């Protein structure tokens, strides 16, 4: 199949492209490279040995995007392009609604114009009500607590209306929990261009001395050790879920949501301990205050994806930590950063 991947040079998008190419599909990447690099496309081709076509296009640039739709008859679109920082969305809701919601509407206008009837959308667990009971099912109440999350919810609602009006249209909403890790080849992974918001990138920056000590946002929650609990899923497992969603979309119409998580909750302190143990390094951290807006516990019920997509995650938390650190070390070498890593039994490197 010929698949358009928006945001295909990004952290998750690039992993999805690798899985698509490994399955023998043709991939066209559209990315504005605002939070990714063209070098990632070279890496995708290096890892898979396959050619990839791409264009430096913003999905809100309808004219440029139409040239691509006119040139190729896509079978499906995997739509990951969009802004994804909770804190940034609070400061700049206009940009978030424009890029995420209007960008998606413009993309779908072209899909309809060029008879592309299938889309897999990168949604998020952040669409669930903060008080959702865990393990969270897809039928849980939808109510997000940030402008970012509300753009995801608005797009989901837009897709539900669209499939109600167009019976031959197929939409799969993939609600990501907490993707972490890197490609097992060690050649590709997350590369935050600004100060990382998320736990693992910040943890690794603290370990390598690129940033100050990791702050654990609270240890007074009603959890196993007081720190927040999340559903961490290996980015490769997440990417494989997109392939299963693509096949499901080609066989079904309508709008269906699926959780993509590991189905298991681990605490922040458990992740820190696991990371330190499997990589044999110390993680410098201290306990700080809770972060505003954080929910204590979030982990998925993944039985619907298992049943209808035939998908289940395989990678362990240990593998997520090993793969993430392998990639971080490669990044440090590429950036010639002398890591101030304290090895318990060895000297600082
Ligand atoms: C995880 C846990 C923090 C940083 C966010 C978005 C969500 C999705 C995934 C896009 C929490 C704790 C974190 C730190 C810490 N993104 N933490 N110190 O908040 O679960 O979800 O990313 O879809 O939409 O909301 O992820 O990695 O920020 O936090 O203690 O320096 O780690 O309190 O318990 P989160 P996160």
XYZ file of C-alpha atoms and ligand atoms in Angstrom:
385
model
C 0.000 0.000 0.000
C 0.985 3.656 -0.464
C 0.790 5.493 2.835
C 1.162 9.208 3.555
C 2.746 9.716 6.989
C 2.400 13.251 8.329
C 5.020 13.999 10.980
C 6.921 10.992 9.670
C 10.333 12.410 10.654
C 9.313 12.728 14.302
C 10.067 10.454 17.252
C 7.031 8.207 16.824
C 6.476 8.914 13.124
C 9.937 7.691 12.139
C 9.385 4.412 13.996
C 6.024 3.995 12.215
C 7.749 4.566 8.857
C 10.314 1.854 9.642
C 7.540 -0.632 10.420
C 5.628 0.314 7.236
C 8.733 -0.115 5.078
C 9.591 -3.418 6.750
C 6.086 -4.582 5.826
C 6.760 -3.692 2.170
C 4.584 -0.588 1.936
C 5.472 2.628 0.089
C 5.884 5.617 2.387
C 5.633 9.321 1.650
C 6.637 11.559 4.573
C 5.303 15.064 5.012
C 6.981 16.992 7.808
C 7.658 20.681 8.537
C 10.773 19.725 10.556
C 9.776 22.066 13.385
C 10.498 19.301 15.907
C 12.465 16.824 13.810
C 15.450 16.617 11.464
C 15.912 15.596 7.841
C 18.740 13.345 9.004
C 16.095 11.104 10.525
C 14.816 10.280 7.042
C 18.305 9.174 6.048
C 18.370 6.970 9.158
C 14.990 5.430 8.254
C 16.401 4.499 4.847
C 19.638 3.224 6.395
C 17.858 1.004 8.904
C 15.377 -0.435 6.384
C 17.432 -0.345 3.195
C 14.355 1.134 1.529
C 13.829 4.442 -0.268
C 11.465 6.998 1.241
C 9.940 9.988 -0.516
C 9.407 13.099 1.546
C 8.480 16.772 1.376
C 9.221 19.627 3.744
C 5.607 20.745 3.973
C 3.397 22.031 6.772
C -0.024 20.364 6.707
C -1.639 23.817 6.937
C -0.032 24.666 3.566
C -2.939 23.390 1.494
C -1.427 24.322 -1.874
C 1.783 22.402 -1.243
C -0.079 19.464 0.281
C -2.415 19.289 -2.730
C 0.540 18.889 -5.093
C 1.423 15.728 -3.145
C -2.121 14.352 -3.176
C -2.388 15.074 -6.902
C 0.875 13.200 -7.546
C 0.098 10.045 -5.571
C -2.997 7.926 -5.004
C -2.609 7.136 -1.305
C -4.388 4.168 0.217
C -4.255 5.624 3.710
C -2.894 8.448 5.845
C -1.153 8.002 9.202
C -1.466 11.424 10.802
C 1.053 12.270 13.496
C 1.933 15.868 12.577
C 1.006 18.276 15.329
C 2.183 20.098 18.400
C 2.301 18.030 21.592
C 3.514 20.024 24.585
C 0.983 20.443 27.376
C 2.798 23.413 28.908
C 3.388 25.146 25.559
C -0.298 24.739 24.639
C -1.301 26.678 27.755
C 0.902 29.604 26.660
C -0.071 29.454 22.982
C -3.524 27.894 22.459
C -4.025 29.737 19.155
C -1.057 28.016 17.535
C -2.135 24.648 18.940
C -5.684 24.889 17.627
C -4.461 26.125 14.268
C -1.718 23.542 13.757
C -3.531 20.569 15.272
C -7.207 21.105 14.504
C -7.181 23.313 11.401
C -4.240 21.369 10.015
C -6.230 18.144 10.367
C -9.315 19.664 8.715
C -7.218 20.833 5.744
C -5.617 17.399 5.472
C -9.012 15.660 5.464
C -10.407 18.111 2.883
C -7.684 16.916 0.493
C -8.293 13.285 1.425
C -11.937 13.659 0.454
C -11.045 15.562 -2.718
C -8.643 12.802 -3.795
C -10.746 9.879 -2.577
C -8.507 8.688 0.260
C -10.902 6.983 2.686
C -8.655 5.798 5.533
C -6.824 7.677 8.291
C -5.011 6.562 11.451
C -4.870 9.431 13.936
C -2.298 9.989 16.682
C -4.484 10.704 19.684
C -3.538 10.609 23.350
C -4.542 9.314 26.770
C -4.783 12.947 27.737
C -8.301 12.967 26.251
C -9.521 10.936 29.230
C -11.084 12.627 32.262
C -8.409 13.059 34.943
C -10.531 11.019 37.379
C -10.850 8.025 35.011
C -10.705 4.683 36.798
C -7.649 2.580 35.881
C -7.147 0.460 33.875
C -8.741 3.050 31.588
C -11.092 1.705 28.907
C -11.914 3.459 25.623
C -15.448 4.031 26.934
C -14.185 6.212 29.819
C -15.386 9.804 30.042
C -13.577 12.164 27.685
C -12.573 15.493 29.213
C -9.119 16.930 28.843
C -7.372 19.348 31.170
C -5.117 21.255 28.735
C -5.479 23.117 25.433
C -3.255 20.433 23.873
C -5.518 17.662 25.103
C -8.615 19.578 24.019
C -7.258 19.853 20.456
C -6.913 16.056 20.441
C -10.467 15.714 21.751
C -11.797 18.229 19.201
C -10.129 16.266 16.401
C -11.606 13.007 17.693
C -15.065 14.606 17.725
C -14.479 15.959 14.210
C -13.671 12.424 13.009
C -16.736 10.972 14.717
C -18.965 13.534 12.932
C -17.202 12.866 9.627
C -17.733 9.103 9.701
C -21.367 9.638 10.695
C -21.809 11.728 7.530
C -19.637 9.620 5.198
C -20.291 5.913 5.599
C -17.316 4.849 3.470
C -14.770 6.777 5.563
C -12.556 4.885 8.029
C -10.900 6.468 11.068
C -8.800 4.736 13.732
C -7.975 6.842 16.799
C -4.885 5.590 18.633
C -4.697 6.872 22.208
C -1.033 6.767 23.204
C -0.154 6.446 26.851
C 3.525 7.182 27.633
C 5.794 6.227 24.733
C 9.474 5.864 25.705
C 12.579 4.092 24.440
C 14.401 4.178 21.112
C 14.902 1.970 18.073
C 16.595 -1.294 19.080
C 19.285 -0.681 16.439
C 20.525 2.212 18.598
C 20.448 4.391 15.490
C 17.287 6.389 16.134
C 15.246 7.755 18.993
C 13.784 10.800 20.671
C 15.766 14.020 20.214
C 13.923 16.834 22.008
C 14.923 20.127 20.387
C 14.010 22.178 23.451
C 14.021 21.522 27.173
C 12.309 18.131 27.489
C 8.943 18.069 29.235
C 8.722 14.341 29.644
C 10.215 12.146 32.314
C 12.697 9.919 30.515
C 14.392 12.526 28.295
C 14.835 14.752 31.343
C 16.108 11.815 33.436
C 18.733 11.004 30.802
C 19.799 14.633 30.528
C 20.278 14.659 34.310
C 22.284 11.411 34.177
C 24.542 12.743 31.427
C 24.978 16.089 33.148
C 23.347 18.030 30.295
C 20.790 19.359 32.755
C 20.514 19.719 36.498
C 19.309 16.974 38.789
C 16.007 15.246 37.959
C 13.128 16.553 40.032
C 10.513 13.952 40.941
C 7.230 15.824 40.969
C 5.836 14.662 44.289
C 5.994 11.493 46.348
C 2.845 11.997 48.371
C 0.359 10.421 45.969
C -1.668 7.393 47.024
C 0.535 4.994 45.049
C 2.986 2.171 45.769
C 5.797 4.592 46.678
C 4.052 7.962 46.581
C 5.285 8.959 43.114
C 3.059 9.197 40.034
C 2.152 6.026 38.132
C 2.150 5.886 34.332
C 1.741 3.360 31.518
C 5.111 3.346 29.737
C 5.113 1.690 26.314
C 8.099 0.997 24.058
C 7.957 3.223 20.986
C 8.552 0.179 18.738
C 5.499 -1.580 20.188
C 3.554 1.627 19.673
C 4.705 1.807 16.043
C 3.651 -1.787 15.415
C 0.214 -0.866 16.713
C -0.104 1.579 13.803
C 0.471 -1.181 11.275
C -2.268 -3.285 12.852
C -4.511 -0.190 12.867
C -3.816 0.366 9.159
C -4.921 -3.161 8.283
C -7.990 -2.791 10.494
C -8.848 0.503 8.790
C -8.640 -1.051 5.336
C -11.187 -3.698 6.414
C -13.613 -1.456 8.323
C -15.396 1.882 8.093
C -16.538 4.168 10.898
C -14.546 5.690 13.760
C -12.962 3.483 16.437
C -10.620 4.396 19.319
C -7.961 2.065 20.738
C -5.629 2.447 23.724
C -1.960 1.842 22.944
C -0.207 1.249 26.229
C 1.530 -1.622 28.014
C -1.501 -2.166 30.248
C 0.783 -1.956 33.300
C 1.418 1.040 35.546
C 4.888 1.770 36.887
C 5.750 4.592 39.272
C 8.260 7.323 38.524
C 10.571 5.958 41.233
C 10.233 2.433 39.827
C 11.261 3.737 36.405
C 14.239 5.539 37.938
C 15.306 2.384 39.815
C 14.878 0.204 36.717
C 16.822 2.632 34.541
C 19.686 2.793 37.063
C 19.796 -0.990 37.501
C 19.758 -2.106 33.873
C 22.206 0.597 32.760
C 24.375 0.327 35.893
C 24.437 4.064 36.503
C 23.254 6.447 39.202
C 20.279 8.681 38.466
C 20.643 11.987 40.364
C 17.205 13.039 41.560
C 15.444 14.769 44.401
C 11.826 14.858 45.479
C 10.099 18.141 44.601
C 6.562 19.439 44.722
C 3.737 18.001 42.643
C 3.457 19.385 39.092
C 0.208 21.268 38.573
C -2.257 19.315 36.449
C -0.611 15.932 37.006
C -2.904 13.006 37.689
C -1.740 10.454 40.263
C -2.292 7.261 38.282
C -2.832 6.519 34.582
C -2.589 3.158 32.856
C -4.523 1.503 30.036
C -6.876 -1.382 29.493
C -5.479 -2.640 26.155
C -7.898 -5.544 25.660
C -9.792 -3.803 22.834
C -6.643 -3.359 20.738
C -5.667 -6.949 21.478
C -9.072 -8.240 20.414
C -9.819 -6.104 17.362
C -6.350 -5.184 16.090
C -4.598 -8.400 17.059
C -1.929 -6.214 18.693
C -0.103 -6.597 21.969
C 3.072 -4.986 23.286
C 6.130 -7.205 23.841
C 8.889 -5.009 25.230
C 9.587 -4.778 28.962
C 10.346 -1.691 31.034
C 13.933 -2.916 31.226
C 14.192 -3.013 27.416
C 12.692 0.479 27.191
C 15.390 1.775 29.568
C 18.229 -0.075 27.821
C 17.195 1.081 24.335
C 16.660 4.669 25.485
C 20.085 4.892 27.112
C 21.890 3.258 24.179
C 20.471 5.968 21.918
C 21.263 8.768 24.405
C 24.905 7.642 24.568
C 25.080 7.744 20.776
C 23.578 11.238 20.809
C 26.112 12.388 23.385
C 28.948 11.108 21.242
C 27.448 12.804 18.147
C 27.195 16.039 20.137
C 30.655 15.533 21.647
C 29.185 15.975 25.092
C 31.504 14.668 27.727
C 29.043 12.838 29.882
C 29.582 13.394 33.606
C 28.192 9.970 34.342
C 28.886 8.525 37.770
C 29.358 4.779 37.505
C 28.949 3.238 40.964
C 31.984 1.030 40.540
C 33.878 3.058 37.909
C 35.335 6.548 37.565
C 33.480 9.406 35.833
C 33.793 9.277 32.053
C 5.248 11.301 33.547
C 5.410 11.214 35.055
C 5.315 13.334 36.156
C 9.029 14.913 34.406
C 2.456 13.779 28.965
C 1.349 14.432 28.240
C 0.572 13.435 27.440
C 1.506 12.623 26.568
C 2.644 12.012 27.377
C 1.388 13.488 24.342
C 4.446 12.134 35.801
C 6.695 12.696 36.316
C 7.951 14.089 34.718
C 9.962 15.252 35.429
C 8.726 13.928 37.005
N 2.025 13.421 25.533
N 7.810 13.605 35.988
N 9.766 14.738 36.684
O 2.468 13.965 32.086
O 2.119 11.440 31.932
O 1.945 12.849 29.877
O 3.295 13.095 28.057
O 0.385 12.949 24.023
O -0.330 14.145 26.651
O 0.461 14.971 29.212
O 4.164 12.480 30.927
O 6.612 12.326 31.058
O 5.514 14.558 31.559
O 5.295 12.686 33.196
O 8.560 13.477 38.157
O 10.969 16.011 35.223
O 6.721 11.636 35.389
O 4.902 13.952 37.373
O 4.047 11.466 37.010
P 2.623 12.703 31.325
P 5.470 13.081 31.638
